Amino acid sequence: MKKNYQIAVFPGDGIGIEVIREALKVLCVISESSGTSFDLTHGLIGGAAYDTFGTPFPGESLELALGSDAVLLGAVGGPKWEGLDYSVRPERALLGLREKLGLFANLRPVRVFEELVAASPLKPEVVRGIDIMIIRELTGDLYFGKPRGVRVEKGQRIGVNTLVYTEKEIHRIAIVAFKTAMQREKRVVSVDKANVLESTQLWRDVVTEVSRDFPEVDLRHMYVDNCAMQLIGNPAQFDVIVTTNLFGDILSDEAAMITGSIGMLPSASLGAKGGMYEPIHGSAPDIAGQDVANPLATILSVAMMLRYSCAMEKEASRIEAAVQEVLRAGFRTKDIHQEGTTLVGTAAMGDEVVKRCL
Ligand code: IPM
Ligand code: MG
């Protein structure tokens, strides 16, 4: 087993900086106890990079990411940069990393911790025990399709984005979904809008074709509007959800709320080589720098990094168990705080996890 990993760390903007700090504390204790070393190199992306280099995604950050075993990322963006041209918005860095590293499979596990059942806006009996893996295609769809842009024709502006999927792109994400399901409850729901969009009829056809190689997995197809409804009404029916880039973006935020807070959800973006790990929440500029952000999503992203990029399953599970213990002990950041629990800040929450990883 490898004993040394190169990790590119991009805290980004807003609360990204604070949550990454806590996640690195956890990585540090894991390093000591496992004897595996992590060479951490910090880089700038997003608004922070724009302010320094005039671009949200400098070449040196790309080089750093390409030369690393894994990328750990906080969050990008903020009102300060919202007026900028699309080409230099902080979000371009995230999309650029996904594209350049070929990270086509985005894994977003949605787990309701028993301790947080009451923090969900849904009824306890609806959310108890929820454990869904959302697999979002990450390098296709309207996000990257061409043509795109706003042009003027006959005196009026026309905005265009293109929803395009190749057979190959659908095929490889379907394989990830079925393989993931084989490790879980062997159920896949593929989400599309095949009743209206031809490109997603192709999605449905290719997913069905791939399913023949996984006869043990139960495959169902669902329209995205119905899925949005089912996630609220009966989320327990889902094991693995596989869907397109845009639908996955929307459905994963919706599913995150089931867990009580978007501050709890980690993610892994995987490609042929390497991986990128980040919380699914954004930079939350309204609470940045106040020591109130929830670092657990980022800490859980470190667990995913150890699992998928470092073959350190035992250590990944240890972090996940530590998070659960912290919740059981009653510690809560503001987003998940409820009467009878102990309100802690970002750094204190990180410390509580660290103690339980030792
Ligand atoms: C996400 C985010 C990004 C996306 C934004 C920040 C570009 O919402 O990772 O879900 O839309 O993919
Ligand atoms: Mg999103």
XYZ file of C-alpha atoms and ligand atoms in Angstrom:
371
model
C 0.000 0.000 0.000
C 1.162 3.503 -0.828
C 2.456 5.435 2.161
C 2.552 8.909 0.726
C -0.081 10.924 -1.104
C 0.106 14.285 -2.838
C -2.981 16.301 -1.995
C -3.882 19.600 -3.658
C -5.840 21.770 -1.248
C -8.044 24.559 -2.586
C -9.927 26.250 0.254
C -11.485 28.726 -2.206
C -13.760 31.429 -0.840
C -16.044 32.234 2.081
C -16.540 29.413 4.569
C -14.426 27.178 2.324
C -11.385 28.455 4.185
C -12.762 27.619 7.638
C -14.166 24.206 6.846
C -10.997 23.108 5.054
C -8.964 24.100 8.126
C -11.017 21.678 10.259
C -10.866 18.926 7.666
C -7.067 19.184 7.578
C -6.890 18.819 11.356
C -8.699 15.524 10.976
C -6.469 14.421 8.103
C -3.459 15.249 10.236
C -4.444 12.907 13.101
C -5.303 10.170 10.625
C -1.871 10.599 9.099
C -0.195 10.181 12.475
C -2.167 7.121 13.504
C -1.940 5.356 10.143
C 1.652 6.169 9.312
C 0.578 7.458 5.908
C 1.867 10.873 4.986
C -0.038 13.454 3.006
C 1.902 16.153 1.214
C -0.503 19.056 1.245
C 0.008 21.849 -1.272
C -2.337 24.801 -1.064
C -3.488 26.564 -4.197
C -5.803 29.405 -5.107
C -9.026 29.034 -7.055
C -12.275 30.942 -7.344
C -12.681 34.523 -6.215
C -9.495 34.367 -4.170
C -7.548 33.466 -7.307
C -9.324 36.126 -9.337
C -8.318 38.786 -6.835
C -4.674 37.709 -7.021
C -4.223 36.595 -10.628
C -7.189 38.083 -12.476
C -8.453 34.571 -13.241
C -10.423 32.157 -11.046
C -8.502 29.167 -12.384
C -4.790 29.947 -12.785
C -2.584 27.591 -14.740
C -0.517 26.799 -11.679
C -3.618 25.577 -9.824
C -4.459 23.286 -12.726
C -0.872 21.979 -12.745
C -1.059 21.384 -9.017
C -4.316 19.446 -9.366
C -2.998 17.389 -12.283
C 0.122 16.465 -10.335
C -1.746 15.323 -7.222
C -3.336 12.052 -6.139
C -6.424 13.901 -4.964
C -7.892 17.369 -4.673
C -9.569 18.644 -1.529
C -11.726 21.684 -2.146
C -13.730 24.053 0.056
C -16.131 26.236 -1.896
C -16.003 29.049 -4.420
C -17.937 32.215 -5.130
C -19.544 35.148 -3.399
C -21.445 38.358 -4.103
C -18.190 40.217 -4.620
C -17.621 38.395 -7.913
C -21.204 38.011 -9.112
C -21.049 40.895 -11.550
C -18.031 39.464 -13.396
C -18.158 38.063 -16.901
C -18.970 34.331 -16.999
C -15.482 33.544 -18.245
C -13.928 34.728 -14.979
C -16.617 33.879 -12.434
C -15.343 31.810 -9.489
C -17.571 28.885 -10.556
C -15.470 28.523 -13.714
C -12.685 27.131 -11.546
C -14.861 24.327 -10.283
C -16.156 23.532 -13.748
C -12.609 23.802 -15.124
C -11.276 21.321 -12.572
C -14.071 18.870 -13.338
C -13.439 19.180 -17.060
C -9.640 19.146 -17.070
C -9.377 16.289 -14.576
C -12.093 14.366 -16.426
C -14.142 13.953 -13.248
C -17.322 12.626 -14.776
C -18.836 10.815 -11.801
C -20.037 12.833 -8.851
C -20.994 10.769 -5.813
C -23.229 12.525 -3.293
C -24.217 10.295 -0.416
C -27.358 11.418 1.389
C -27.452 9.876 4.836
C -29.721 10.847 7.672
C -27.868 10.394 10.933
C -30.222 9.074 13.599
C -29.107 11.920 15.866
C -30.272 14.487 13.301
C -33.661 13.021 12.463
C -35.341 15.867 14.344
C -33.335 18.473 12.401
C -34.987 17.432 9.140
C -37.914 19.530 7.957
C -39.647 16.239 7.115
C -41.385 13.953 9.599
C -39.111 11.568 11.533
C -40.894 8.495 10.164
C -40.233 9.701 6.602
C -36.518 10.373 6.998
C -35.336 7.809 9.534
C -32.650 5.548 8.097
C -32.382 7.332 4.727
C -29.244 6.268 2.872
C -29.190 7.313 -0.776
C -26.244 7.554 -3.135
C -26.854 10.185 -5.787
C -24.589 9.690 -8.771
C -24.538 12.809 -10.856
C -22.926 12.925 -14.306
C -20.520 15.842 -14.081
C -18.893 16.727 -17.385
C -21.753 16.834 -19.893
C -25.226 18.279 -20.314
C -26.123 21.980 -20.424
C -23.095 22.742 -18.289
C -20.646 22.058 -21.098
C -22.718 21.695 -24.291
C -22.089 23.931 -27.270
C -23.323 26.195 -28.742
C -23.838 28.399 -25.720
C -24.131 32.083 -24.940
C -26.308 35.091 -25.537
C -26.434 36.660 -28.999
C -28.456 39.361 -30.649
C -30.602 38.508 -33.624
C -32.968 40.899 -35.338
C -32.689 43.314 -32.463
C -33.488 40.851 -29.694
C -31.269 38.849 -27.389
C -31.351 35.078 -27.592
C -29.875 32.880 -24.857
C -28.711 29.403 -25.834
C -27.376 26.379 -23.969
C -27.143 22.904 -25.373
C -28.149 19.663 -23.687
C -25.913 17.065 -25.252
C -24.948 13.566 -24.164
C -22.950 11.032 -26.093
C -23.569 7.347 -25.752
C -20.091 6.926 -24.300
C -20.707 9.491 -21.577
C -23.953 7.827 -20.530
C -22.406 4.377 -20.685
C -19.542 5.159 -18.307
C -21.714 6.865 -15.669
C -24.225 4.006 -15.842
C -21.413 1.555 -15.112
C -20.442 3.580 -12.022
C -24.070 3.510 -10.880
C -24.517 -0.228 -11.299
C -21.164 -1.066 -9.709
C -22.041 1.182 -6.767
C -25.435 -0.488 -6.431
C -23.737 -3.917 -6.342
C -21.969 -2.775 -3.140
C -25.241 -1.547 -1.673
C -28.866 -2.668 -1.937
C -28.691 -3.386 -5.681
C -31.350 -0.882 -6.689
C -30.870 1.900 -9.238
C -33.304 4.641 -10.172
C -32.241 6.435 -13.347
C -33.680 9.925 -13.578
C -34.416 11.641 -16.902
C -37.007 13.661 -18.778
C -37.437 11.184 -21.603
C -41.047 12.212 -22.198
C -39.843 15.568 -23.541
C -36.080 15.527 -24.217
C -34.624 13.237 -26.888
C -31.154 13.388 -25.361
C -32.525 11.896 -22.170
C -34.429 9.226 -24.098
C -30.951 8.213 -25.259
C -29.914 8.340 -21.596
C -32.733 5.940 -20.729
C -31.889 3.584 -23.605
C -28.174 3.392 -22.800
C -28.761 2.910 -19.053
C -31.153 0.074 -19.913
C -28.532 -1.513 -22.190
C -25.853 -1.330 -19.503
C -28.242 -2.841 -16.950
C -28.156 -6.141 -18.889
C -24.625 -6.668 -17.612
C -25.883 -6.292 -14.049
C -28.799 -8.721 -13.844
C -28.819 -8.634 -10.039
C -29.527 -4.924 -9.961
C -33.112 -3.750 -10.053
C -33.383 -0.766 -12.453
C -36.251 1.708 -12.514
C -36.596 4.851 -14.628
C -38.164 7.980 -13.233
C -38.944 11.394 -14.702
C -37.149 14.176 -12.905
C -40.299 16.009 -11.839
C -41.665 12.845 -10.284
C -38.318 12.182 -8.611
C -38.362 15.651 -7.043
C -41.730 14.756 -5.564
C -40.760 11.235 -4.483
C -37.676 12.519 -2.663
C -39.932 14.457 -0.311
C -42.840 12.032 -0.153
C -41.034 8.727 0.120
C -37.238 9.086 0.135
C -36.780 5.649 1.701
C -37.525 3.986 -1.657
C -34.150 5.092 -3.073
C -30.817 3.301 -2.954
C -28.768 4.613 -5.917
C -30.014 7.475 -8.077
C -28.137 8.107 -11.322
C -28.866 11.225 -13.296
C -27.664 13.968 -15.620
C -25.523 16.927 -14.626
C -28.268 19.547 -14.246
C -30.889 17.258 -12.731
C -28.258 15.938 -10.332
C -27.333 19.456 -9.271
C -30.923 20.238 -8.372
C -31.943 16.901 -6.880
C -28.853 16.692 -4.683
C -29.617 20.043 -3.047
C -33.174 18.884 -2.493
C -32.011 15.595 -1.030
C -29.503 17.400 1.171
C -32.303 19.219 2.928
C -33.828 15.886 3.921
C -30.799 15.352 6.130
C -31.507 18.553 8.043
C -28.712 20.654 6.620
C -26.741 21.015 3.434
C -23.778 21.410 5.809
C -23.723 17.646 6.327
C -23.192 16.425 2.762
C -19.804 15.458 1.342
C -19.051 14.558 -2.246
C -16.517 12.786 -4.396
C -15.901 13.531 -8.054
C -14.168 10.671 -9.785
C -12.657 10.125 -13.192
C -10.279 7.736 -14.838
C -7.505 9.036 -12.605
C -7.602 10.905 -9.334
C -10.526 12.438 -7.556
C -11.777 15.664 -6.108
C -13.498 15.922 -2.755
C -15.655 18.774 -1.537
C -18.701 19.562 0.556
C -21.763 20.065 -1.616
C -22.585 23.373 0.048
C -21.349 26.669 -1.312
C -19.177 29.416 0.119
C -22.019 30.877 2.261
C -20.640 34.438 2.267
C -23.331 35.529 4.739
C -21.763 33.466 7.532
C -18.112 33.440 6.395
C -15.428 34.261 8.926
C -17.757 33.967 11.919
C -16.855 30.487 13.148
C -20.424 29.259 12.673
C -20.140 27.118 9.518
C -20.612 23.370 9.810
C -17.322 21.629 8.923
C -18.791 18.107 8.938
C -19.492 17.932 5.193
C -15.845 18.708 4.479
C -14.614 16.322 7.159
C -16.818 13.627 5.623
C -15.338 14.551 2.229
C -11.911 13.707 3.649
C -13.339 10.301 4.571
C -14.446 9.847 0.967
C -10.986 10.888 -0.216
C -9.351 8.237 1.947
C -11.822 5.640 0.679
C -11.685 6.366 -3.053
C -8.247 7.880 -3.654
C -6.074 6.346 -0.924
C -7.522 2.846 -0.386
C -7.828 3.650 3.330
C -11.270 2.242 4.036
C -10.569 1.645 7.718
C -9.561 5.260 8.301
C -12.507 6.517 6.235
C -14.894 4.562 8.440
C -13.146 5.838 11.533
C -13.829 9.449 10.524
C -17.462 8.647 9.755
C -17.852 6.938 13.111
C -16.208 9.916 14.850
C -18.716 12.279 13.225
C -21.550 10.096 14.408
C -20.130 10.016 17.943
C -19.817 13.785 18.014
C -23.474 14.076 17.047
C -24.433 11.471 19.623
C -22.542 13.459 22.258
C -24.850 16.357 21.402
C -22.488 18.802 19.672
C -24.145 20.903 16.981
C -23.190 23.817 14.793
C -25.833 26.493 14.287
C -27.387 24.953 11.153
C -28.323 21.744 12.987
C -28.698 23.133 16.483
C -31.810 22.299 18.467
C -32.916 22.706 22.035
C -31.162 20.317 24.375
C -28.003 20.096 22.252
C -24.683 21.906 22.670
C -24.046 24.744 20.245
C -20.427 24.859 19.057
C -18.517 26.849 16.460
C -16.655 25.586 13.401
C -13.303 25.098 15.128
C -14.763 23.456 18.239
C -16.722 21.045 16.058
C -13.499 20.132 14.267
C -11.790 19.559 17.611
C -14.560 17.232 18.780
C -14.145 15.090 15.659
C -10.358 15.109 16.027
C -10.604 13.819 19.624
C -12.654 10.877 18.461
C -10.281 10.028 15.618
C -7.278 9.666 17.889
C -22.534 22.064 -7.151
C -22.598 23.553 -7.369
C -21.916 23.878 -8.694
C -22.689 23.192 -9.795
C -21.782 25.379 -9.002
C -21.110 26.131 -7.870
C -21.070 25.614 -10.299
O -23.904 24.006 -7.308
O -21.429 21.506 -7.123
O -23.593 21.453 -7.008
O -23.699 23.727 -10.292
O -22.299 22.092 -10.173
Mg -25.304 22.517 -6.738
